[in-house]
PDB file of C-alpha atoms and ligand atoms in Angstrom:
ATOM      1  CA  MET A   1     -79.473  96.310 127.323  1.00 88.00           C
ATOM      2  CA  ASP A   2     -78.542  99.803 126.507  1.00 94.00           C
ATOM      3  CA  PRO A   3     -81.494 101.783 125.010  1.00 98.00           C
ATOM      4  CA  ARG A   4     -78.997 104.156 123.380  1.00 98.00           C
ATOM      5  CA  ARG A   5     -77.802 101.405 121.123  1.00 98.00           C
ATOM      6  CA  LEU A   6     -81.363 100.826 119.977  1.00 98.00           C
ATOM      7  CA  ARG A   7     -81.616 104.468 119.259  1.00 98.00           C
ATOM      8  CA  GLU A   8     -78.498 104.561 117.365  1.00 98.00           C
ATOM      9  CA  ASP A   9     -79.632 101.881 114.985  1.00 98.00           C
ATOM     10  CA  VAL A  10     -83.157 103.482 114.564  1.00 98.00           C
ATOM     11  CA  GLU A  11     -81.704 106.849 113.987  1.00 98.00           C
ATOM     12  CA  ARG A  12     -79.230 105.626 111.368  1.00 98.00           C
ATOM     13  CA  LEU A  13     -81.805 103.611 109.447  1.00 98.00           C
ATOM     14  CA  SER A  14     -84.541 106.239 109.626  1.00 98.00           C
ATOM     15  CA  ASP A  15     -82.245 109.180 108.817  1.00 98.00           C
ATOM     16  CA  ASP A  16     -83.724 111.529 106.077  1.00 97.00           C
ATOM     17  CA  ARG A  17     -80.529 110.782 104.024  1.00 97.00           C
ATOM     18  CA  LEU A  18     -81.870 107.214 103.402  1.00 98.00           C
ATOM     19  CA  ARG A  19     -85.073 108.753 102.045  1.00 97.00           C
ATOM     20  CA  GLY A  20     -87.558 106.196 103.384  1.00 98.00           C
ATOM     21  CA  ARG A  21     -85.593 103.156 102.139  1.00 98.00           C
ATOM     22  CA  PRO A  22     -87.891 102.304  99.232  1.00 98.00           C
ATOM     23  CA  THR A  23     -87.218  98.779  97.436  1.00 98.00           C
ATOM     24  CA  PRO A  24     -85.037  98.946  95.330  1.00 98.00           C
ATOM     25  CA  SER A  25     -82.910 102.019  95.877  1.00 98.00           C
ATOM     26  CA  PRO A  26     -79.339 103.052  96.536  1.00 98.00           C
ATOM     27  CA  GLU A  27     -80.394 104.066  99.940  1.00 98.00           C
ATOM     28  CA  LEU A  28     -81.808 100.603 100.771  1.00 98.00           C
ATOM     29  CA  ASP A  29     -78.493  99.281  99.603  1.00 98.00           C
ATOM     30  CA  GLU A  30     -76.812 101.686 102.000  1.00 98.00           C
ATOM     31  CA  ALA A  31     -78.997 100.528 104.762  1.00 98.00           C
ATOM     32  CA  ALA A  32     -77.967  96.821 103.792  1.00 98.00           C
ATOM     33  CA  ALA A  33     -74.383  97.846 103.924  1.00 98.00           C
ATOM     34  CA  TYR A  34     -74.952  99.009 107.489  1.00 98.00           C
ATOM     35  CA  LEU A  35     -76.573  95.869 108.592  1.00 98.00           C
ATOM     36  CA  VAL A  36     -73.554  93.928 107.219  1.00 98.00           C
ATOM     37  CA  GLN A  37     -71.283  96.121 109.188  1.00 98.00           C
ATOM     38  CA  ARG A  38     -73.483  95.585 112.443  1.00 98.00           C
ATOM     39  CA  PHE A  39     -73.497  91.706 111.902  1.00 98.00           C
ATOM     40  CA  ALA A  40     -69.720  91.849 111.576  1.00 98.00           C
ATOM     41  CA  GLU A  41     -69.304  93.987 114.655  1.00 97.00           C
ATOM     42  CA  LEU A  42     -71.452  91.264 116.491  1.00 98.00           C
ATOM     43  CA  GLY A  43     -69.264  88.521 115.185  1.00 97.00           C
ATOM     44  CA  LEU A  44     -72.151  86.721 113.362  1.00 98.00           C
ATOM     45  CA  GLU A  45     -71.342  84.474 110.358  1.00 98.00           C
ATOM     46  CA  PRO A  46     -72.500  84.851 106.827  1.00 98.00           C
ATOM     47  CA  LEU A  47     -74.431  81.837 105.392  1.00 98.00           C
ATOM     48  CA  ALA A  48     -72.732  79.545 102.823  1.00 94.00           C
ATOM     49  CA  GLY A  49     -75.231  80.512 100.147  1.00 95.00           C
ATOM     50  CA  ALA A  50     -74.713  84.456 100.906  1.00 97.00           C
ATOM     51  CA  PRO A  51     -71.104  84.848 101.761  1.00 95.00           C
ATOM     52  CA  ASP A  52     -71.536  88.644 101.763  1.00 98.00           C
ATOM     53  CA  HIS A  53     -74.617  88.299 104.000  1.00 98.00           C
ATOM     54  CA  ARG A  54     -76.711  89.311 100.940  1.00 98.00           C
ATOM     55  CA  GLN A  55     -79.407  87.397  98.841  1.00 98.00           C
ATOM     56  CA  ARG A  56     -79.831  89.689  96.009  1.00 98.00           C
ATOM     57  CA  PHE A  57     -82.821  89.460  93.651  1.00 98.00           C
ATOM     58  CA  GLU A  58     -85.454  91.502  92.017  1.00 98.00           C
ATOM     59  CA  CYS A  59     -87.053  92.445  95.367  1.00 98.00           C
ATOM     60  CA  GLY A  60     -89.328  95.226  94.197  1.00 98.00           C
ATOM     61  CA  GLY A  61     -91.245  92.879  91.808  1.00 97.00           C
ATOM     62  CA  ASP A  62     -92.100  93.830  88.303  1.00 97.00           C
ATOM     63  CA  ALA A  63     -93.583  97.077  89.332  1.00 97.00           C
ATOM     64  CA  HIS A  64     -90.207  98.291  90.717  1.00 98.00           C
ATOM     65  CA  PRO A  65     -87.404  96.679  88.716  1.00 98.00           C
ATOM     66  CA  GLY A  66     -83.898  96.551  90.085  1.00 98.00           C
ATOM     67  CA  PRO A  67     -81.933  94.371  92.447  1.00 98.00           C
ATOM     68  CA  ALA A  68     -82.074  94.709  96.232  1.00 98.00           C
ATOM     69  CA  SER A  69     -81.235  92.218  99.089  1.00 98.00           C
ATOM     70  CA  ASN A  70     -82.463  90.312 101.993  1.00 98.00           C
ATOM     71  CA  VAL A  71     -79.542  90.446 104.583  1.00 98.00           C
ATOM     72  CA  LEU A  72     -78.853  87.500 106.625  1.00 98.00           C
ATOM     73  CA  ALA A  73     -76.400  86.124 109.422  1.00 98.00           C
ATOM     74  CA  LEU A  74     -76.043  83.161 111.498  1.00 98.00           C
ATOM     75  CA  LEU A  75     -75.384  82.636 115.263  1.00 98.00           C
ATOM     76  CA  PRO A  76     -74.159  79.069 115.458  1.00 98.00           C
ATOM     77  CA  GLY A  77     -75.720  76.920 118.020  1.00 98.00           C
ATOM     78  CA  ARG A  78     -73.316  75.756 120.730  1.00 98.00           C
ATOM     79  CA  ASP A  79     -74.553  72.010 120.781  1.00 98.00           C
ATOM     80  CA  PRO A  80     -73.447  70.198 117.672  1.00 98.00           C
ATOM     81  CA  ALA A  81     -76.206  67.723 117.954  1.00 98.00           C
ATOM     82  CA  VAL A  82     -78.887  70.325 117.449  1.00 98.00           C
ATOM     83  CA  ALA A  83     -76.948  73.268 115.831  1.00 98.00           C
ATOM     84  CA  ASP A  84     -78.509  72.437 112.415  1.00 98.00           C
ATOM     85  CA  GLN A  85     -81.996  73.450 113.993  1.00 98.00           C
ATOM     86  CA  LEU A  86     -82.831  77.210 113.705  1.00 98.00           C
ATOM     87  CA  VAL A  87     -84.597  79.834 115.384  1.00 98.00           C
ATOM     88  CA  MET A  88     -85.429  82.637 112.962  1.00 98.00           C
ATOM     89  CA  VAL A  89     -85.459  86.255 114.018  1.00 99.00           C
ATOM     90  CA  SER A  90     -86.481  88.666 111.387  1.00 99.00           C
ATOM     91  CA  ALA A  91     -87.591  92.257 110.571  1.00 99.00           C
ATOM     92  CA  HIS A  92     -88.020  94.380 107.326  1.00 98.00           C
ATOM     93  CA  TYR A  93     -85.558  97.058 106.765  1.00 98.00           C
ATOM     94  CA  ASP A  94     -87.262  98.667 103.853  1.00 98.00           C
ATOM     95  CA  HIS A  95     -90.081 101.249 104.078  1.00 98.00           C
ATOM     96  CA  VAL A  96     -92.323 103.281 101.560  1.00 97.00           C
ATOM     97  CA  GLY A  97     -89.858 105.859 100.572  1.00 97.00           C
ATOM     98  CA  GLU A  98     -90.924 109.403  99.655  1.00 95.00           C
ATOM     99  CA  ARG A  99     -94.481 110.633  98.784  1.00 91.00           C
ATOM    100  CA  PRO A 100     -95.026 114.012  97.347  1.00 85.00           C
ATOM    101  CA  GLY A 101     -97.629 116.180  99.363  1.00 80.00           C
ATOM    102  CA  GLY A 102     -96.857 118.037 102.709  1.00 78.00           C
ATOM    103  CA  GLU A 103     -93.808 119.829 103.821  1.00 82.00           C
ATOM    104  CA  ASP A 104     -92.076 116.560 104.677  1.00 84.00           C
ATOM    105  CA  SER A 105     -92.078 114.018 101.848  1.00 93.00           C
ATOM    106  CA  ILE A 106     -89.827 111.522 103.421  1.00 96.00           C
ATOM    107  CA  TYR A 107     -91.473 108.542 105.174  1.00 96.00           C
ATOM    108  CA  ASN A 108     -88.728 107.623 107.706  1.00 97.00           C
ATOM    109  CA  GLY A 109     -90.264 104.429 109.002  1.00 98.00           C
ATOM    110  CA  ALA A 110     -88.532 104.623 112.312  1.00 98.00           C
ATOM    111  CA  ASN A 111     -91.009 102.465 114.116  1.00 98.00           C
ATOM    112  CA  ASP A 112     -91.955 100.618 110.895  1.00 97.00           C
ATOM    113  CA  ASP A 113     -89.725  98.868 110.950  1.00 98.00           C
ATOM    114  CA  ALA A 114     -86.313 100.351 111.709  1.00 98.00           C
ATOM    115  CA  SER A 115     -87.511  99.459 115.388  1.00 98.00           C
ATOM    116  CA  GLY A 116     -87.729  95.840 114.481  1.00 98.00           C
ATOM    117  CA  VAL A 117     -84.353  95.860 112.815  1.00 99.00           C
ATOM    118  CA  ALA A 118     -82.685  97.457 115.900  1.00 98.00           C
ATOM    119  CA  ALA A 119     -84.438  94.855 118.171  1.00 98.00           C
ATOM    120  CA  MET A 120     -83.260  92.078 116.061  1.00 99.00           C
ATOM    121  CA  LEU A 121     -79.713  93.240 116.227  1.00 98.00           C
ATOM    122  CA  ALA A 122     -80.076  93.899 119.899  1.00 98.00           C
ATOM    123  CA  ILE A 123     -81.385  90.203 120.357  1.00 98.00           C
ATOM    124  CA  ALA A 124     -78.445  88.982 118.396  1.00 98.00           C
ATOM    125  CA  GLU A 125     -76.154  90.765 120.706  1.00 98.00           C
ATOM    126  CA  LEU A 126     -77.599  89.387 123.791  1.00 98.00           C
ATOM    127  CA  LEU A 127     -77.617  85.801 122.390  1.00 98.00           C
ATOM    128  CA  ALA A 128     -74.121  85.983 121.065  1.00 98.00           C
ATOM    129  CA  ALA A 129     -72.929  86.573 124.666  1.00 97.00           C
ATOM    130  CA  SER A 130     -74.474  83.291 125.595  1.00 96.00           C
ATOM    131  CA  PRO A 131     -75.408  81.248 122.504  1.00 98.00           C
ATOM    132  CA  PRO A 132     -78.385  78.668 122.878  1.00 98.00           C
ATOM    133  CA  ARG A 133     -77.910  74.971 121.697  1.00 98.00           C
ATOM    134  CA  ARG A 134     -79.763  75.676 118.481  1.00 98.00           C
ATOM    135  CA  SER A 135     -78.525  78.237 115.854  1.00 98.00           C
ATOM    136  CA  VAL A 136     -80.280  81.516 115.419  1.00 98.00           C
ATOM    137  CA  LEU A 137     -80.823  82.804 111.854  1.00 98.00           C
ATOM    138  CA  LEU A 138     -81.159  86.610 111.609  1.00 98.00           C
ATOM    139  CA  VAL A 139     -82.904  87.979 108.506  1.00 99.00           C
ATOM    140  CA  ALA A 140     -83.657  91.605 107.493  1.00 99.00           C
ATOM    141  CA  PHE A 141     -86.107  91.610 104.572  1.00 99.00           C
ATOM    142  CA  CYS A 142     -86.330  93.876 101.659  1.00 98.00           C
ATOM    143  CA  GLY A 143     -89.570  94.567  99.859  1.00 98.00           C
ATOM    144  CA  GLU A 144     -92.058  94.128 102.747  1.00 98.00           C
ATOM    145  CA  GLU A 145     -93.888  97.278 101.795  1.00 98.00           C
ATOM    146  CA  ARG A 146     -94.096  96.168  98.120  1.00 98.00           C
ATOM    147  CA  GLY A 147     -96.135  93.257  99.197  1.00 98.00           C
ATOM    148  CA  LEU A 148     -93.957  90.911 101.554  1.00 98.00           C
ATOM    149  CA  LEU A 149     -91.656  90.368  98.483  1.00 98.00           C
ATOM    150  CA  GLY A 150     -88.392  89.749 100.343  1.00 98.00           C
ATOM    151  CA  SER A 151     -89.879  87.025 102.682  1.00 98.00           C
ATOM    152  CA  THR A 152     -91.923  85.552  99.884  1.00 98.00           C
ATOM    153  CA  HIS A 153     -88.662  85.019  97.971  1.00 98.00           C
ATOM    154  CA  TYR A 154     -86.877  83.606 100.874  1.00 98.00           C
ATOM    155  CA  ALA A 155     -89.569  81.214 101.593  1.00 98.00           C
ATOM    156  CA  ALA A 156     -89.332  79.995  97.874  1.00 98.00           C
ATOM    157  CA  HIS A 157     -85.472  80.158  98.054  1.00 98.00           C
ATOM    158  CA  PRO A 158     -84.320  79.385 101.600  1.00 98.00           C
ATOM    159  CA  LEU A 159     -80.653  79.362 102.198  1.00 98.00           C
ATOM    160  CA  LEU A 160     -81.051  76.667 104.929  1.00 98.00           C
ATOM    161  CA  PRO A 161     -83.925  74.177 104.879  1.00 98.00           C
ATOM    162  CA  LEU A 162     -87.198  75.418 106.167  1.00 98.00           C
ATOM    163  CA  ASP A 163     -88.043  72.164 108.058  1.00 98.00           C
ATOM    164  CA  ARG A 164     -85.129  73.061 110.286  1.00 98.00           C
ATOM    165  CA  VAL A 165     -86.709  76.249 111.466  1.00 98.00           C
ATOM    166  CA  VAL A 166     -88.384  75.578 114.780  1.00 98.00           C
ATOM    167  CA  ALA A 167     -89.977  78.987 114.708  1.00 98.00           C
ATOM    168  CA  GLN A 168     -89.828  82.428 113.192  1.00 99.00           C
ATOM    169  CA  VAL A 169     -90.199  85.431 115.483  1.00 99.00           C
ATOM    170  CA  ASN A 170     -90.726  88.516 113.220  1.00 98.00           C
ATOM    171  CA  LEU A 171     -90.440  91.883 114.822  1.00 98.00           C
ATOM    172  CA  GLU A 172     -92.646  94.704 113.781  1.00 98.00           C
ATOM    173  CA  MET A 173     -93.082  98.093 115.351  1.00 98.00           C
ATOM    174  CA  LEU A 174     -91.570  97.627 118.923  1.00 98.00           C
ATOM    175  CA  GLY A 175     -90.896 101.384 119.475  1.00 98.00           C
ATOM    176  CA  ARG A 176     -93.981 102.878 120.885  1.00 97.00           C
ATOM    177  CA  PRO A 177     -95.280 100.695 123.734  1.00 96.00           C
ATOM    178  CA  ASP A 178     -98.586 101.824 125.235  1.00 93.00           C
ATOM    179  CA  PRO A 179     -97.703 104.063 128.166  1.00 92.00           C
ATOM    180  CA  ASP A 180    -100.599 102.705 129.959  1.00 92.00           C
ATOM    181  CA  ALA A 181     -99.547  99.136 129.539  1.00 92.00           C
ATOM    182  CA  PRO A 182     -95.723  98.891 129.490  1.00 89.00           C
ATOM    183  CA  GLY A 183     -94.458  95.474 128.961  1.00 95.00           C
ATOM    184  CA  LEU A 184     -97.370  94.397 126.706  1.00 98.00           C
ATOM    185  CA  ALA A 185     -96.546  92.856 123.545  1.00 98.00           C
ATOM    186  CA  TRP A 186     -98.942  91.439 120.948  1.00 98.00           C
ATOM    187  CA  ILE A 187     -98.551  88.521 118.519  1.00 98.00           C
ATOM    188  CA  THR A 188    -100.414  88.275 115.360  1.00 98.00           C
ATOM    189  CA  GLY A 189    -102.429  85.147 114.905  1.00 98.00           C
ATOM    190  CA  MET A 190    -101.319  84.092 118.392  1.00 98.00           C
ATOM    191  CA  GLU A 191    -104.096  81.516 118.841  1.00 97.00           C
ATOM    192  CA  ARG A 192    -102.955  79.717 115.683  1.00 98.00           C
ATOM    193  CA  SER A 193     -99.852  78.102 117.439  1.00 98.00           C
ATOM    194  CA  GLU A 194     -97.991  77.489 120.619  1.00 98.00           C
ATOM    195  CA  LEU A 195     -95.474  80.172 120.080  1.00 98.00           C
ATOM    196  CA  GLY A 196     -97.024  82.684 122.385  1.00 98.00           C
ATOM    197  CA  GLU A 197     -96.997  80.173 125.197  1.00 98.00           C
ATOM    198  CA  TRP A 198     -93.378  79.571 124.415  1.00 98.00           C
ATOM    199  CA  LEU A 199     -92.405  83.401 124.561  1.00 98.00           C
ATOM    200  CA  ALA A 200     -94.513  83.764 127.904  1.00 98.00           C
ATOM    201  CA  ALA A 201     -92.890  80.595 129.545  1.00 98.00           C
ATOM    202  CA  ALA A 202     -89.469  82.420 129.225  1.00 98.00           C
ATOM    203  CA  ASN A 203     -90.945  85.380 130.938  1.00 98.00           C
ATOM    204  CA  VAL A 204     -92.616  84.120 133.939  1.00 98.00           C
ATOM    205  CA  GLY A 205     -91.889  86.413 136.801  1.00 97.00           C
ATOM    206  CA  THR A 206     -91.212  89.426 134.489  1.00 97.00           C
ATOM    207  CA  GLU A 207     -93.463  92.399 133.634  1.00 94.00           C
ATOM    208  CA  LEU A 208     -93.783  91.094 130.034  1.00 97.00           C
ATOM    209  CA  ARG A 209     -97.008  89.994 128.819  1.00 98.00           C
ATOM    210  CA  PHE A 210     -98.048  88.444 125.348  1.00 98.00           C
ATOM    211  CA  VAL A 211    -101.601  88.841 124.001  1.00 98.00           C
ATOM    212  CA  ASP A 212    -103.214  88.063 120.742  1.00 98.00           C
ATOM    213  CA  ALA A 213    -103.327  90.912 118.309  1.00 98.00           C
ATOM    214  CA  MET A 214    -106.962  90.906 118.337  1.00 97.00           C
ATOM    215  CA  GLU A 215    -107.091  92.142 121.962  1.00 97.00           C
ATOM    216  CA  ILE A 216    -105.566  95.463 120.841  1.00 96.00           C
ATOM    217  CA  GLY A 217    -107.949  96.058 118.016  1.00 95.00           C
ATOM    218  CA  PRO A 218    -109.488  94.730 114.622  1.00 95.00           C
ATOM    219  CA  VAL A 219    -106.728  96.300 112.522  1.00 94.00           C
ATOM    220  CA  GLU A 220    -103.944  94.779 114.666  1.00 95.00           C
ATOM    221  CA  GLY A 221    -105.886  91.508 114.867  1.00 95.00           C
ATOM    222  CA  GLY A 222    -105.880  91.310 111.023  1.00 95.00           C
ATOM    223  CA  ALA A 223    -102.211  91.678 110.762  1.00 97.00           C
ATOM    224  CA  PHE A 224    -101.188  87.995 110.628  1.00 98.00           C
ATOM    225  CA  GLU A 225    -101.282  87.746 106.887  1.00 98.00           C
ATOM    226  CA  ARG A 226     -99.638  91.360 106.452  1.00 97.00           C
ATOM    227  CA  SER A 227     -96.112  90.938 107.520  1.00 97.00           C
ATOM    228  CA  ASP A 228     -93.143  88.673 106.830  1.00 98.00           C
ATOM    229  CA  ASN A 229     -94.193  85.869 108.958  1.00 98.00           C
ATOM    230  CA  TYR A 230     -96.912  84.890 106.633  1.00 98.00           C
ATOM    231  CA  PRO A 231     -94.923  83.594 103.599  1.00 98.00           C
ATOM    232  CA  LEU A 232     -93.007  81.298 105.958  1.00 98.00           C
ATOM    233  CA  ALA A 233     -96.091  80.223 107.810  1.00 98.00           C
ATOM    234  CA  LEU A 234     -97.634  79.297 104.545  1.00 98.00           C
ATOM    235  CA  GLN A 235     -94.688  76.840 104.067  1.00 98.00           C
ATOM    236  CA  GLY A 236     -95.479  75.403 107.497  1.00 98.00           C
ATOM    237  CA  VAL A 237     -93.024  77.331 109.708  1.00 98.00           C
ATOM    238  CA  VAL A 238     -94.533  78.397 113.019  1.00 98.00           C
ATOM    239  CA  ALA A 239     -94.238  82.139 112.181  1.00 98.00           C
ATOM    240  CA  HIS A 240     -95.723  85.207 113.779  1.00 98.00           C
ATOM    241  CA  SER A 241     -95.060  88.822 114.194  1.00 98.00           C
ATOM    242  CA  VAL A 242     -94.527  90.423 117.534  1.00 98.00           C
ATOM    243  CA  SER A 243     -95.265  94.087 118.099  1.00 98.00           C
ATOM    244  CA  THR A 244     -96.587  96.728 120.678  1.00 98.00           C
ATOM    245  CA  GLY A 245     -98.558  99.730 120.949  1.00 96.00           C
ATOM    246  CA  ARG A 246    -101.124 100.569 118.319  1.00 91.00           C
ATOM    247  CA  LEU A 247    -101.179 101.078 114.611  1.00 88.00           C
ATOM    248  CA  ASP A 248    -101.303 104.827 115.454  1.00 83.00           C
ATOM    249  CA  ALA A 249    -101.594 108.155 113.541  1.00 84.00           C
ATOM    250  CA  LEU A 250     -97.842 107.808 112.815  1.00 91.00           C
ATOM    251  CA  TYR A 251     -98.245 104.509 110.953  1.00 92.00           C
ATOM    252  CA  HIS A 252     -97.061 105.240 107.377  1.00 92.00           C
ATOM    253  CA  SER A 253     -96.769 108.915 107.964  1.00 91.00           C
ATOM    254  CA  PRO A 254     -93.769 111.211 107.319  1.00 93.00           C
ATOM    255  CA  ASP A 255     -93.886 111.843 111.064  1.00 93.00           C
ATOM    256  CA  ASP A 256     -92.857 108.242 112.083  1.00 96.00           C
ATOM    257  CA  GLU A 257     -89.375 109.596 113.094  1.00 96.00           C
ATOM    258  CA  ALA A 258     -86.642 108.346 115.363  1.00 98.00           C
ATOM    259  CA  ASP A 259     -87.534 110.898 118.059  1.00 97.00           C
ATOM    260  CA  THR A 260     -91.073 109.635 118.610  1.00 97.00           C
ATOM    261  CA  LEU A 261     -89.843 106.296 120.026  1.00 98.00           C
ATOM    262  CA  ASP A 262     -89.672 105.282 123.649  1.00 98.00           C
ATOM    263  CA  TYR A 263     -86.295 103.546 123.721  1.00 98.00           C
ATOM    264  CA  GLU A 264     -86.470 102.742 127.506  1.00 97.00           C
ATOM    265  CA  GLY A 265     -89.910 101.004 127.155  1.00 97.00           C
ATOM    266  CA  MET A 266     -88.666  99.256 123.933  1.00 98.00           C
ATOM    267  CA  ALA A 267     -85.524  97.840 125.845  1.00 98.00           C
ATOM    268  CA  VAL A 268     -87.792  96.154 128.287  1.00 97.00           C
ATOM    269  CA  LEU A 269     -89.659  94.315 125.418  1.00 98.00           C
ATOM    270  CA  VAL A 270     -86.679  93.458 123.457  1.00 98.00           C
ATOM    271  CA  GLU A 271     -85.120  91.842 126.546  1.00 98.00           C
ATOM    272  CA  GLY A 272     -88.186  89.807 127.078  1.00 98.00           C
ATOM    273  CA  ILE A 273     -88.294  88.654 123.403  1.00 98.00           C
ATOM    274  CA  ALA A 274     -84.704  87.740 123.640  1.00 98.00           C
ATOM    275  CA  ARG A 275     -85.484  85.539 126.555  1.00 98.00           C
ATOM    276  CA  GLY A 276     -88.175  83.891 124.421  1.00 98.00           C
ATOM    277  CA  VAL A 277     -85.804  83.314 121.636  1.00 98.00           C
ATOM    278  CA  HIS A 278     -83.085  81.836 123.898  1.00 98.00           C
ATOM    279  CA  HIS A 279     -85.676  79.571 125.320  1.00 98.00           C
ATOM    280  CA  LEU A 280     -86.698  78.430 121.761  1.00 98.00           C
ATOM    281  CA  GLY A 281     -82.957  77.856 121.034  1.00 98.00           C
ATOM    282  CA  GLU A 282     -82.320  76.081 124.248  1.00 98.00           C
ATOM    283  CA  ALA A 283     -85.348  73.749 124.872  1.00 96.00           C
ATOM    284  CA  GLN A 284     -86.069  70.298 123.818  1.00 93.00           C
ATOM    285  CA  GLY A 285     -89.083  70.224 121.367  1.00 97.00           C
ATOM    286  CA  GLN A 286     -90.659  73.069 119.653  1.00 98.00           C
ATOM    287  CA  PRO A 287     -93.976  75.004 119.306  1.00 98.00           C
ATOM    288  CA  GLY A 288     -96.562  73.423 117.038  1.00 98.00           C
ATOM    289  CA  TRP A 289     -99.516  74.737 115.125  1.00 98.00           C
ATOM    290  CA  ILE A 290    -102.905  74.675 116.294  1.00 98.00           C
ATOM    291  CA  ASP A 291    -104.658  76.197 113.351  1.00 97.00           C
ATOM    292  CA  PRO A 292    -102.135  76.555 110.569  1.00 97.00           C
ATOM    293  CA  PRO A 293    -102.945  78.934 107.596  1.00 96.00           C
ATOM    294  CA  GLU A 294    -103.753  77.486 104.167  1.00 90.00           C
TER     295      GLU A 294
HETATM  296 ZN1  LIG B   1     -93.840  96.910 108.901  1.00 50.47          ZN
END
């Protein structure tokens, strides 16, 4: 994988011109248009229920009225017998917008979560070159920073049946790996299901390691309920977020900018997660819950 491609996507989404991508906003819509263009470049298909790749609704909730979109695409599986089964790969493309205060009022959200979106696109590109048997559903959510509103809407109005989703791999903040622990990714709520074992099994013999978020720290350990995996998990989908590094000083800061990311380190992680997604798409069976949320 070319780290420059990751950098291009992160730079584009976190550019000051998009003013921190609040939900809803013309700038978030511009980011959505960029994702549609990228999906088309990768040869991915729209879903029947969203022919323009957009699921449009009031994604900012009552407090922030106006339409915005989840942006979706499908990589069809190569085996007709199981192509109706889905591995879901997701990330949120919104961020918190602008906040008055210091010299720089724009919260760029380069790591949170332009990095996850860039990773999702890179995984789609890798898998499109060699599609697994099952299909892969790619979703960029709006409204995460308003309270998981895009994923909550999708969980209530799925465009493909949720009982066909074998797992959701939600990507959050993959751009700043710990320099002392390259190849270390953490999974929120990992002990709750078998997903971590599945991702690890696809990476035997590589430098990648997956640990429970609790091993990083208490804040990370409490993140299972704080990202776009959670609304799907509540519907029974084995759904977790994968991240790296720490929730550092740049978290929700105007300094979370594209030039603070380590694209070489990120590429190693993204390749490993792609191997995990391919394994989920290729294998018989699927990961189960050990301790599902209620
Ligand atoms: Zn996030």
